[in-house]
Coordinates of C-alpha atoms in Angstrom, one line a residue:
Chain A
X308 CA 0.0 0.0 0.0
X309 CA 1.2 3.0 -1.0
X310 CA 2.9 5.8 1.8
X311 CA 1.3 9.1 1.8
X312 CA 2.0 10.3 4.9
X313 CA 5.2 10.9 4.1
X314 CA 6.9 9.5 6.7
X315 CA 11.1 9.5 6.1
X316 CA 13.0 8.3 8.8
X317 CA 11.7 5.0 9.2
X318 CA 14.2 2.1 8.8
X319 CA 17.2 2.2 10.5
X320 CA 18.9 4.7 7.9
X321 CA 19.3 8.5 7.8
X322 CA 19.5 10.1 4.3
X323 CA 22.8 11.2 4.5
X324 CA 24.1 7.6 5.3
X325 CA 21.6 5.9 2.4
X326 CA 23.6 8.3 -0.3
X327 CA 26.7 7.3 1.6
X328 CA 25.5 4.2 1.0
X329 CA 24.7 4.0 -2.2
X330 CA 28.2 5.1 -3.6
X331 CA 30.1 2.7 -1.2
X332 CA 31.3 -0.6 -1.6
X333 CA 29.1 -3.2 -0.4
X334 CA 27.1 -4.1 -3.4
X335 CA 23.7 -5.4 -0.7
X336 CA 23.9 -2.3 1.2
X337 CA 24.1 0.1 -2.3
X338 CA 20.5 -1.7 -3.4
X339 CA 19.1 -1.3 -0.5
X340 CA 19.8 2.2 -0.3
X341 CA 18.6 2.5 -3.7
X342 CA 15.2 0.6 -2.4
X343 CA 15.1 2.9 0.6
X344 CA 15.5 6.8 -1.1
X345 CA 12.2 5.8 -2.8
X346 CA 10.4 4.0 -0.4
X347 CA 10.6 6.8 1.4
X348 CA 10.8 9.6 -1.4
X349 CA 14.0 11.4 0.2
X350 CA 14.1 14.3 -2.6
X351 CA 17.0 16.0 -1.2
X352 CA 18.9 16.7 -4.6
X353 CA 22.3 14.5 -3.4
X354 CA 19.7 11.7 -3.6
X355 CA 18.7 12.0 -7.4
X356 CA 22.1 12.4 -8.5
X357 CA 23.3 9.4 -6.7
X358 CA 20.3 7.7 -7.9
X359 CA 20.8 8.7 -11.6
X360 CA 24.5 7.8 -11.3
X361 CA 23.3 4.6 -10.5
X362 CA 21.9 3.8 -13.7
X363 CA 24.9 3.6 -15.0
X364 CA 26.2 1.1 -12.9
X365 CA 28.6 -1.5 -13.7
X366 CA 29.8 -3.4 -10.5
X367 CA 26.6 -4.9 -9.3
X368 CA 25.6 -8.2 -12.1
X369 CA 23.7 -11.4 -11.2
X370 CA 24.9 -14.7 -13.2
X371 CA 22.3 -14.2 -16.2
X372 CA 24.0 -10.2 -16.8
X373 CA 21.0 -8.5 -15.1
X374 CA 21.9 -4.9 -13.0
X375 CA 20.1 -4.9 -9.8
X376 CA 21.3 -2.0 -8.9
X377 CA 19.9 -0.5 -11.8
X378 CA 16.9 -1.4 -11.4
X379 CA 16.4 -0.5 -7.7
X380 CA 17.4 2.7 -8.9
X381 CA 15.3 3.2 -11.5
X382 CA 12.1 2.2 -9.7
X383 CA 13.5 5.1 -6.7
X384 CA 13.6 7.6 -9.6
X385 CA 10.0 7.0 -10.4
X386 CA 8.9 7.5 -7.1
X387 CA 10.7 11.0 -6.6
X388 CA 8.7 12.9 -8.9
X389 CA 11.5 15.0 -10.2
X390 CA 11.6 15.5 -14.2
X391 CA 15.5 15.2 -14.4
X392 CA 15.6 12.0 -14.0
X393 CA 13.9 11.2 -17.5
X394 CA 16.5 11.9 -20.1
X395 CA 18.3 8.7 -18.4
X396 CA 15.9 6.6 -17.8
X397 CA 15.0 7.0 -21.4
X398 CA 18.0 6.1 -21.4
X399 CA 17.7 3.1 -19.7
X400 CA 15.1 2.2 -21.9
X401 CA 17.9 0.7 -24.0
X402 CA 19.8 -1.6 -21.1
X403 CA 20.1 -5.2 -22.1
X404 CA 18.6 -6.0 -19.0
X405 CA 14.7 -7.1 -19.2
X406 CA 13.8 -5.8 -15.7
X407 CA 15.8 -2.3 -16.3
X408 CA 13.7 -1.6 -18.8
X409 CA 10.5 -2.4 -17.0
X410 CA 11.4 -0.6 -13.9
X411 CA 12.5 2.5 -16.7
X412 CA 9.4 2.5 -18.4
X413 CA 7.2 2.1 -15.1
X414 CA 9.5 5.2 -13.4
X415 CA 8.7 7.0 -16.6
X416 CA 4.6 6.4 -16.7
X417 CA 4.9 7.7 -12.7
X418 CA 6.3 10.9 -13.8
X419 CA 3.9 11.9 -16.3
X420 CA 6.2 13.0 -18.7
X421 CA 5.2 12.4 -22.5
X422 CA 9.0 12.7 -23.7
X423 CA 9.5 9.3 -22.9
X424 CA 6.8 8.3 -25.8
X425 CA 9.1 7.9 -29.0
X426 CA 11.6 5.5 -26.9
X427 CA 9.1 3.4 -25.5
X428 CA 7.1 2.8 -28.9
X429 CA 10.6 1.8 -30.3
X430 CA 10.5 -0.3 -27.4
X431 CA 7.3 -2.0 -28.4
X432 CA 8.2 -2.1 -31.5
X433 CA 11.1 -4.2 -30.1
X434 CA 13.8 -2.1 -32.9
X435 CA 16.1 -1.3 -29.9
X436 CA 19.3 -3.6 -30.6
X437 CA 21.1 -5.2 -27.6
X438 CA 17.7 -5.3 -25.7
X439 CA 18.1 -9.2 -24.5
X440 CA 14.8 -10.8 -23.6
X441 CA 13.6 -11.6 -19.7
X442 CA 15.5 -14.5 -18.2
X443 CA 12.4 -16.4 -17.4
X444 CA 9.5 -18.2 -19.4
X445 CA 7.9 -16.7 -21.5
X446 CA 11.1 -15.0 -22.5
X447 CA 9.2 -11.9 -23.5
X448 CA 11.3 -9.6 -25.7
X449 CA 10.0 -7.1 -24.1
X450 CA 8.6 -6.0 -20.4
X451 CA 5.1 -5.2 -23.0
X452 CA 2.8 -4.2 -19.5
X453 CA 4.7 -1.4 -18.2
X454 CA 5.3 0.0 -22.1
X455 CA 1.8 -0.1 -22.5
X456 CA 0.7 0.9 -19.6
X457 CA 3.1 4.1 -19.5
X458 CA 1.7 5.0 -23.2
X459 CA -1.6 5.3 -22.1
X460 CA -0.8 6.5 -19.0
X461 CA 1.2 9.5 -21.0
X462 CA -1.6 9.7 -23.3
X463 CA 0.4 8.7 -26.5
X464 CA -2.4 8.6 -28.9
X465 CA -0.6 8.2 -32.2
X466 CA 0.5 4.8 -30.4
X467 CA -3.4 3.2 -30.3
X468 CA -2.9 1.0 -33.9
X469 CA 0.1 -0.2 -32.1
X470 CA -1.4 -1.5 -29.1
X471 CA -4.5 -2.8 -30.3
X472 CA -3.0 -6.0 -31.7
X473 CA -1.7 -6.9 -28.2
X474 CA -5.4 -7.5 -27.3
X475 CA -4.7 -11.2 -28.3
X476 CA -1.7 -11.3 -26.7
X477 CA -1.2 -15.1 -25.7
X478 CA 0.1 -13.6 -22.2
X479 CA -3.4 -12.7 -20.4
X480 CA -1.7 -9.8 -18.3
X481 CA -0.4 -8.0 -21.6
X482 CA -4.0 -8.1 -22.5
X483 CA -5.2 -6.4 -19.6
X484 CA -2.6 -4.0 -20.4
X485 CA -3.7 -3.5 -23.8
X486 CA -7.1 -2.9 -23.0
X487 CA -5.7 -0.8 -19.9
X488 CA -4.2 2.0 -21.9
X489 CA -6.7 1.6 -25.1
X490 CA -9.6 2.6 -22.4
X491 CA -7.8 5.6 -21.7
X492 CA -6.2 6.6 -25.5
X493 CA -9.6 6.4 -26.9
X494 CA -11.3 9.7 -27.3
X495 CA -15.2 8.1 -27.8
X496 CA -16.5 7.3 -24.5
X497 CA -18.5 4.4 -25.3
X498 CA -15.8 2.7 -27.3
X499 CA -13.6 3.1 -24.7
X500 CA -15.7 1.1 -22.3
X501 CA -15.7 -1.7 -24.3
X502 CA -11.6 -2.0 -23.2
X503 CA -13.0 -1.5 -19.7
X504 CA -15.3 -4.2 -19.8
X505 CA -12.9 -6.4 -20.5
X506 CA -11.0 -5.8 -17.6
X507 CA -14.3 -6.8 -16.1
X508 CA -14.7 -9.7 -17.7
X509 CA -11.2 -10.8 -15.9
X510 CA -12.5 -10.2 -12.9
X511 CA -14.0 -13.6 -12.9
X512 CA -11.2 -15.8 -14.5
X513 CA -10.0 -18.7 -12.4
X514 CA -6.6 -17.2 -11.7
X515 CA -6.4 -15.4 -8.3
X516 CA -3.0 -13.5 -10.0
X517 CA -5.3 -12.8 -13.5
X518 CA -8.2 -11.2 -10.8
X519 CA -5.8 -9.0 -8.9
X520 CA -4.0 -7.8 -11.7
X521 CA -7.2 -6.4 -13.6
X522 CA -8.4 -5.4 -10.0
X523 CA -4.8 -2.8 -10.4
X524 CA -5.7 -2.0 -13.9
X525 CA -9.3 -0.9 -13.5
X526 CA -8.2 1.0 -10.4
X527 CA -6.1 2.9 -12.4
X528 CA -8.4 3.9 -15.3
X529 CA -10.8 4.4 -12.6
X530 CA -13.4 2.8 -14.3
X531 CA -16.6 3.3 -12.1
X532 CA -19.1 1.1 -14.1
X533 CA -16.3 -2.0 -12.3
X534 CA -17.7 -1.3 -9.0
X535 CA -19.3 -3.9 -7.9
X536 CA -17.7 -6.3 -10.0
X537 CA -14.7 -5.0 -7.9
X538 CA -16.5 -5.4 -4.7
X539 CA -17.8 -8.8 -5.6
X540 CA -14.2 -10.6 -6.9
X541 CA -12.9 -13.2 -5.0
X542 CA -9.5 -11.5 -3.6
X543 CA -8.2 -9.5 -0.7
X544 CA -9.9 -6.8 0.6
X545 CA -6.9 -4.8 0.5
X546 CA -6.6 -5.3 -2.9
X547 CA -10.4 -4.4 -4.0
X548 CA -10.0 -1.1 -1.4
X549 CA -7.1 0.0 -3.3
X550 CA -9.1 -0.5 -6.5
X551 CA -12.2 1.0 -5.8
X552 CA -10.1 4.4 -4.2
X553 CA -9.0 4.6 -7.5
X554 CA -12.8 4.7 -8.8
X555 CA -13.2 6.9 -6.1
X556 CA -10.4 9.4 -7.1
X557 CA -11.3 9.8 -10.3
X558 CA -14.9 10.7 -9.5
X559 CA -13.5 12.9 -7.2
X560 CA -11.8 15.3 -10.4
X561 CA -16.0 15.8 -11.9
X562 CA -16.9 17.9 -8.6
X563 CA -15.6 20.7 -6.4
X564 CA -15.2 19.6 -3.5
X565 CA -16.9 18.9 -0.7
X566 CA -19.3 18.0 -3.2
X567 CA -19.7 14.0 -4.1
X568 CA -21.0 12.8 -7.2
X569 CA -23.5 9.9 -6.9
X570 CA -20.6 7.6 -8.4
X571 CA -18.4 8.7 -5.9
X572 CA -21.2 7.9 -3.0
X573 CA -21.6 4.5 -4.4
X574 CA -18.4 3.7 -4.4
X575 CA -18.0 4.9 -0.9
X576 CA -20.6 2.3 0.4
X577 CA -18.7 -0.5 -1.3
X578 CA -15.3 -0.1 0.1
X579 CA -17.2 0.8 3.5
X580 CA -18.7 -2.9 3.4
X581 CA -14.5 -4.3 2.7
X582 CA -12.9 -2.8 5.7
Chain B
X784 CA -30.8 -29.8 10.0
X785 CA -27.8 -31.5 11.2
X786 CA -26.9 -34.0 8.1
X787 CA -26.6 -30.8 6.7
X788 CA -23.8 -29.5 8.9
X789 CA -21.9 -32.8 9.5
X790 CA -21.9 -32.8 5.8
X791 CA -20.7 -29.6 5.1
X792 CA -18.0 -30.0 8.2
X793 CA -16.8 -33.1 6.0
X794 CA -16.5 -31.7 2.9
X795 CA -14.0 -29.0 4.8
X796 CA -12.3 -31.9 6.3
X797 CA -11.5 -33.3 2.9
X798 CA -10.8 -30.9 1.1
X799 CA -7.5 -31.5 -1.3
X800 CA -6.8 -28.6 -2.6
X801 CA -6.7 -24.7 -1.9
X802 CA -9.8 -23.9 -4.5
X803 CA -11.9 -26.8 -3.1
X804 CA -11.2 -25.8 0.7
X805 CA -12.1 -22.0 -0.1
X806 CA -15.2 -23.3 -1.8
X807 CA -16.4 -26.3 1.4
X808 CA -15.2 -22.9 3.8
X809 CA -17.5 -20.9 1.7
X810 CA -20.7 -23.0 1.6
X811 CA -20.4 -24.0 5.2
X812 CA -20.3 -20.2 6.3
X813 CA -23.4 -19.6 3.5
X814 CA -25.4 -22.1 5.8
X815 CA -25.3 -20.0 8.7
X816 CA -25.4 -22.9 11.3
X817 CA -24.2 -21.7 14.7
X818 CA -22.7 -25.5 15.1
X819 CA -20.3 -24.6 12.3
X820 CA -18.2 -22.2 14.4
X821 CA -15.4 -24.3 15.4
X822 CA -14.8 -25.5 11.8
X823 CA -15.0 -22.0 10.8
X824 CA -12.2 -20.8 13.8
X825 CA -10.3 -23.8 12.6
X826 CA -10.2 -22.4 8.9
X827 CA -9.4 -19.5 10.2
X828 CA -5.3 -21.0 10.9
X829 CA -5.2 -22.9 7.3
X830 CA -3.1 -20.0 5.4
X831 CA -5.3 -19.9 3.0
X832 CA -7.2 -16.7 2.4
X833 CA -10.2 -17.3 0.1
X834 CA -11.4 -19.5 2.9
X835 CA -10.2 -17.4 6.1
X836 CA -12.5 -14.3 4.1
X837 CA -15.3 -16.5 3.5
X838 CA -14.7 -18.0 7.4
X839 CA -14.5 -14.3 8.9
X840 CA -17.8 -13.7 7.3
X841 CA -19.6 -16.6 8.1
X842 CA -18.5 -16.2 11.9
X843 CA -19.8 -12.5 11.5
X844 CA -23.3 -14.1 10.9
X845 CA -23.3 -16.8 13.7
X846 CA -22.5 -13.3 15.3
X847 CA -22.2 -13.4 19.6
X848 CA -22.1 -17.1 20.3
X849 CA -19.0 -17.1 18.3
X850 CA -17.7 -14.9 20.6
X851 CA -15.9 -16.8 23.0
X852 CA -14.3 -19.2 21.1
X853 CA -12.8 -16.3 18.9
X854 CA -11.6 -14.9 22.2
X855 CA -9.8 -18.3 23.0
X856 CA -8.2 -18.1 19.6
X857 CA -6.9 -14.5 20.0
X858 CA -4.5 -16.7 22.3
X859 CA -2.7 -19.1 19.8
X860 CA 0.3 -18.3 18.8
X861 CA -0.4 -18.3 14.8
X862 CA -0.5 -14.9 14.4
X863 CA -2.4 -14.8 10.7
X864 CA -5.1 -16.9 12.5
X865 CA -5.4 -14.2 15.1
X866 CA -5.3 -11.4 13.0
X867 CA -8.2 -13.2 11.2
X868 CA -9.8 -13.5 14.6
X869 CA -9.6 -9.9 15.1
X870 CA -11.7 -8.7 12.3
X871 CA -14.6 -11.4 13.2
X872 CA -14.7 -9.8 16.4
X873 CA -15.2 -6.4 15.1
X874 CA -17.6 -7.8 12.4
X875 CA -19.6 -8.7 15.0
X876 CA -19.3 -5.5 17.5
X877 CA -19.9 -8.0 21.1
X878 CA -18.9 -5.6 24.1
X879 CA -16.4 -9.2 24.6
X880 CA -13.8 -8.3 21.9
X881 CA -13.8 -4.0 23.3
X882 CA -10.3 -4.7 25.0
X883 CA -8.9 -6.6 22.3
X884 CA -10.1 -4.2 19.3
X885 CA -8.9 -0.9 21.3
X886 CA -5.3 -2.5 20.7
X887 CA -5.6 -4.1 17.8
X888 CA -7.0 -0.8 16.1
X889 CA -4.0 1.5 17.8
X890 CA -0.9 -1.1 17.5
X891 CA -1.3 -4.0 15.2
X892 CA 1.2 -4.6 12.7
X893 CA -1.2 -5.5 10.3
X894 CA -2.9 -2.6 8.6
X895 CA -6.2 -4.9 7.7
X896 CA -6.3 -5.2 11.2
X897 CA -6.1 -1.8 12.2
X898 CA -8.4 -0.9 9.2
X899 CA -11.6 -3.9 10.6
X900 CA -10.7 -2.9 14.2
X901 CA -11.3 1.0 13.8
X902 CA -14.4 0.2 11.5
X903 CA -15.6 -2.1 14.6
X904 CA -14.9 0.2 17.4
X905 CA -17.2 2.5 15.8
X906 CA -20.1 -0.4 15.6
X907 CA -20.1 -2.3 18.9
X908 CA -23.6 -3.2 20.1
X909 CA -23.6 -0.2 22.6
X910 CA -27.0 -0.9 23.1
X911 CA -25.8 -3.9 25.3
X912 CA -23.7 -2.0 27.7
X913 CA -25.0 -1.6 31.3
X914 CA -25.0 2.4 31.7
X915 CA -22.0 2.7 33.7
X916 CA -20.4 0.3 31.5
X917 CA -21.4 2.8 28.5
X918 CA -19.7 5.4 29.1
X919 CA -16.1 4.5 30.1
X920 CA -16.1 2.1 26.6
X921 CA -17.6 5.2 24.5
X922 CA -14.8 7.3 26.1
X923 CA -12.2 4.9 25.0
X924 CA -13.2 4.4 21.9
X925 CA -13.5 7.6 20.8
X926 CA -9.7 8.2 21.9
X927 CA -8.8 5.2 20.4
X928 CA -10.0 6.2 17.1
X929 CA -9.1 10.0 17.0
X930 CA -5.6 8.6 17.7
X931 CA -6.0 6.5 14.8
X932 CA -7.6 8.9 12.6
X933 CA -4.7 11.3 13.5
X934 CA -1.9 9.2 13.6
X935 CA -2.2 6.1 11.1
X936 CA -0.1 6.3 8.6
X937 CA -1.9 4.0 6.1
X938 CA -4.7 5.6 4.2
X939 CA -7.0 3.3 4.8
X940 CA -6.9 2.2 8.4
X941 CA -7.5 6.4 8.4
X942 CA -10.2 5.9 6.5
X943 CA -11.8 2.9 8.3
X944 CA -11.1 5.5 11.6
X945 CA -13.4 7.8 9.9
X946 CA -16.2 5.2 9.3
X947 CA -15.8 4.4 13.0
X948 CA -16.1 7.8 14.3
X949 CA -19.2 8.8 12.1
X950 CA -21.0 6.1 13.7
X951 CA -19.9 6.4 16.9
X952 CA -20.7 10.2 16.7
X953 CA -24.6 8.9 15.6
X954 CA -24.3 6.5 18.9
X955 CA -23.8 9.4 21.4
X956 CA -25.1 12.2 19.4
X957 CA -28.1 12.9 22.1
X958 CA -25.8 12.0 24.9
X959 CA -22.7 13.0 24.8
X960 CA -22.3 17.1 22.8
X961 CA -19.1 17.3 23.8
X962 CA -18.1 14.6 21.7
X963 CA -19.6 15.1 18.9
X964 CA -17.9 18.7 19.1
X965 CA -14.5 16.2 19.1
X966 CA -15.2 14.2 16.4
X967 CA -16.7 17.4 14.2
X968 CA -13.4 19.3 14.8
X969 CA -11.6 16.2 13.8
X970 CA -13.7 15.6 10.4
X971 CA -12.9 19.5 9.9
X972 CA -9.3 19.0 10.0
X973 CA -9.3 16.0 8.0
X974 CA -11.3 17.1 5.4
X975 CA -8.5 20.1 4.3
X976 CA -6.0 18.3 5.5
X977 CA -5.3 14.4 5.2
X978 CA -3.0 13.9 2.4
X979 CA -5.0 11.1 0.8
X980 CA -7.9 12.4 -1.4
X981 CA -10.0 9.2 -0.5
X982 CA -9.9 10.0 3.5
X983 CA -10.8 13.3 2.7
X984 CA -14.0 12.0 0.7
X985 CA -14.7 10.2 3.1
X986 CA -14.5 12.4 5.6
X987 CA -16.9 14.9 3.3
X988 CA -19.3 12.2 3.2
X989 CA -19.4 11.6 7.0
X990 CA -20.3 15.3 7.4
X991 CA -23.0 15.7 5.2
X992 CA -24.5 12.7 6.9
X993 CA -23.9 14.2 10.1
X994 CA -25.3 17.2 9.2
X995 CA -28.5 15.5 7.7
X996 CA -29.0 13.8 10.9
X997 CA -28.6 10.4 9.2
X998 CA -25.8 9.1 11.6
X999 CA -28.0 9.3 14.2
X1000 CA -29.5 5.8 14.0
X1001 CA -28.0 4.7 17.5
X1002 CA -29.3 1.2 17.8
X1003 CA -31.5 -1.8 15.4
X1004 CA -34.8 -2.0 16.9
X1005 CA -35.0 -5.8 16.0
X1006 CA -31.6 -6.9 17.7
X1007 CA -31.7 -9.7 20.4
X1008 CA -31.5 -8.4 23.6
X1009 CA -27.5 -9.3 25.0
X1010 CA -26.9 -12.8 26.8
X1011 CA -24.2 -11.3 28.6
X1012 CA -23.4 -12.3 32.4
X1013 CA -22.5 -10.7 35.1
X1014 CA -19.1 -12.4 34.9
X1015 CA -18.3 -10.9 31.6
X1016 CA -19.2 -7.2 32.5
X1017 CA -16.6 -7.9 35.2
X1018 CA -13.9 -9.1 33.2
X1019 CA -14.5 -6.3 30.2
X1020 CA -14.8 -3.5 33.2
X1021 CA -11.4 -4.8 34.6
X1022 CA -9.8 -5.3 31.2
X1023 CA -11.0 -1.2 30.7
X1024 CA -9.3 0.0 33.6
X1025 CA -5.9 -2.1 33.3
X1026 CA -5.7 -0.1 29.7
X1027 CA -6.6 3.1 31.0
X1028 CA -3.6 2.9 33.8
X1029 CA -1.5 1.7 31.1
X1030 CA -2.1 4.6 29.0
X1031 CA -1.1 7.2 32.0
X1032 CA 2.9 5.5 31.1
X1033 CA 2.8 7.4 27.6
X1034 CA 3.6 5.4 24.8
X1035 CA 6.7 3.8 27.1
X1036 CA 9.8 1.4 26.1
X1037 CA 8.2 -1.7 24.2
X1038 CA 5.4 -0.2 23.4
X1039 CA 4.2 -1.4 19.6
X1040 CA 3.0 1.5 18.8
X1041 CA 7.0 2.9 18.8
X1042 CA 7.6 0.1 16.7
X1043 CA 5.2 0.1 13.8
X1044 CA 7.1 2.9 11.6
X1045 CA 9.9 -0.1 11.6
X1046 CA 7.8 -2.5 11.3
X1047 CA 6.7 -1.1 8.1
X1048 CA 9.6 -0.8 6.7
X1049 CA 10.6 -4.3 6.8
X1050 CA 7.6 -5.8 5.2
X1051 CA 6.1 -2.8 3.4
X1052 CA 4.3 -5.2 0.5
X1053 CA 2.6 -7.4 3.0
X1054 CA -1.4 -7.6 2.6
X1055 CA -3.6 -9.3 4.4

């Protein structure tokens, strides 16, 4: 669940000795120091440089090539909310590593910024040489959910005949995906819900992974016709709560506040009847 | 109907695989049996989620005469078991589990736990409590949960404070003004000021029903009246005072609730 409090000096670190950290020797202690300036969204400007530096790391490699480091540090970057750090993880976008690029193009869809559009539909397009494909079955060339969802999370409209074919993905997730960022690149409302109903429609598949992953995708369309579909799926509480506040955020931008739509009502009572 | 329950109880028993246990957990709690409720406790400690949900609800339904074998589980050692325990008990509001849900809501590691104690701190059947009784156990949860609503750092256990205090305001509304002039202040400052938009919501919509008089629904007309004895007033009247003296040592050495920001941080992805 996500921190918004804002709480930084839990852990057992201080900020100065996490950026010590980070540029020291011990390889564990440098990626968890990574983990830790996000997880607590230190923005103190020594942080991001360290952070950024990190990217470029060289000393930290598992057996199979990956860069833990660089990844730890790239999903830090996305939490900080500071635009500097986009140039490289656009950057990034190009690391052999599979999980780099995921964690690049999931830092780059949580800072909003559209620049990273034309390197993540290369991406997709998989024309980026030296990309190596994920170390696990299926092999995917590509980390395809977090490219998608940062294009539609960017609004990268020009990319929709790109992303419709990965509708019939065979992996179901990069379907939900697909249908993830179509509902919210295309301009006709009641086209659009057609993507959203399919994220209903997984709502009731057998796999508990398959239901929790569209309950994270509808929360973050906000799709409020998914309600009680939400309410109703068979997984954690937490996990529907989370989704529905993301229903419930989204009403929340068609009214001035303190006033609540009758969407945003409804979906009060629901997650009232999950705590 | 008992070949009913025996034969739901078996199909529990065997049970072979994670699905089919969620589903025999499922239909058992569906039949609403009271006879089921040690089956139900027991599914409670299986690790297994989908049936520990559907067993948490079904134990909600037998309602009070689950009760004290919940209470006896709060003492096992599994502590996903007890956790599970913990949000039956505030499901079903019995003045029994008041001790336990004051601590659970202020200093669990869990935050589902905070989140279904704060909710059920708000909704115990106050309606039971002998008059004395009422007011200490009001008093205390209304501290518990302005603590909570001010201090949790997870949205949602904020949230779940704020679903707590709404009704708790409608429970002592007529009795208690200066209260309610607690809890108002509190909404006020939550509603400009809690950093997630969804508290604040929430907080908006206790208001307005505060304002329309709709939280003011103290008690269901067409409750039973409490079984209760005289024994268990005693040991829920002792249990309030020993917290209340524990409370005058402020938050000292070994305390959870000084340990919760680290707790966090080790296991920040855990659910459930």
């Amino acid at each position: 669940m996500d921190n918004e409090s804002g709480s930084s000096n839990g852990g057992h670190l201080t900020v100065e000795q996490a950026i010590a950290n980070l540029q020291g020797e011990d390889l564990g202690l440098r990626v968890y120091a990574a983990w830790w300036l996000g997880r607590f969204r230190v923005d103190a400007p020594e942080a991001l440089e360290v952070l950024i530096a990190a990217l470029e790391d060289e000393a930290d490699r598992t057996e199979a090539g990956g860069y833990p480091l660089r990844r730890n540090a790239a999903r830090a970057l996305g939490k900080l909310s500071d635009r500097r750090a986009v140039p490289p993880l656009i950057q990034s976008l190009e690391c052999s590593d599979f999980y780099v690029r995921e964690a690049a193009a999931q830092a780059l869809e949580m800072l909003r910024d559209p620049a990273g559009i034309p390197a993540l539909i290369a991406l997709l397009k998989d024309e980026i040489p030296g990309t190596l494909p994920a170390p696990e079955p299926p092999y995917l060339p590509q980390p395809y959910d977090a490219i998608l969802e940062a294009l539609g999370t960017l609004g990268a409209t020009a990319a929709l005949p790109l992303i419709s074919p990965f509708l019939d993905h065979p992996v179901p997730r990069t379907q939900y995906a697909a249908a993830r960022a179509l509902y919210q690149l295309t301009p006709d409302r009641q086209q659009a819900n057609q993507y959203g109903d399919r994220l209903i429609q997984a709502l009731s598949v057998d796999d508990l992974q398959l239901r929790r992953s569209a309950l994270a995708d509808l929360g973050a369309i906000g799709y409020l016709q998914a309600a009680d579909a939400i309410a109703q799926t068979l997984a954690e509480n937490s996990l529907k709560l989370i989704s529905l506040k993301g229903l419930l955020e989204k009403q929340l931008q068609l009214t001035t506040p303190p006033d609540l739509s009758p969407g945003a009502i409804k979906v009060i009572d629901l997650m009232d009847s999950l705590l | 109907m008992p070949d009913t329950l025996q034969s739901l109880i078996q199909a529990v028993e065997a049970a072979d695989s994670a699905k089919r246990l969620a589903d025999a957990v499922q239909n058992l709690a569906n039949a609403h049996l009271q006879g089921a409720t040690p089956t139900l406790i027991a599914a409670l400690g299986y690790n297994n989620p989908g049936a520990a949900v559907a067993a948490v609800d079904g134990l909600v339904q037998i309602g009070e005469p689950a009760v004290p074998l919940l209470l006896e589980q709060l003492d096992s050692h599994n502590y996903t078991a007890r956790a599970w325990a913990i949000r039956a008990l505030a499901g079903i509001g019995d003045p029994r589990g008041l001790v336990t849900l004051l601590g659970a809501a202020t200093a669990d590691f869990s935050l589902s736990v905070r989140r279904a104690a704060a909710r059920g701190l708000g909704m115990m059947r106050w309606h039971w409590f002998p008059q004395d009784l009422l007011e200490i156990a009001q008093e205390e949860a209304l501290d518990a949960l302005l603590f909570v609503a001010q201090q949790d750092e997870e949205w949602v256990v904020r949230y779940s404070a704020v679903v707590g205090l709404q009704a708790l305001a409608g429970a002592i509304a007529l009795t208690h003004p200066d209260w309610l002039a607690q809890i108002r202040s509190q909404f006020e400052q939550m509603a400009t000021n809690d950093a997630s938009p969804a508290v604040r919501a929430r907080v908006w919509r206790a208001q307005q029903l505060l304002e329309a008089g709709a939280a003011r629904n103290p008690q269901p007309l067409d409750d039973k009246p409490s079984s209760l004895e005289e024994t268990d007033w005693q040991t829920i009247l002792q249990n309030l005072y020993a917290r209340k003296s524990e409370e005058r040592s402020v938050l000292s050495e070994g305390d959870p609730r000084r340990y919760r920001d680290l707790a966090a941080a080790i296991s920040p992805q855990t659910l459930d």
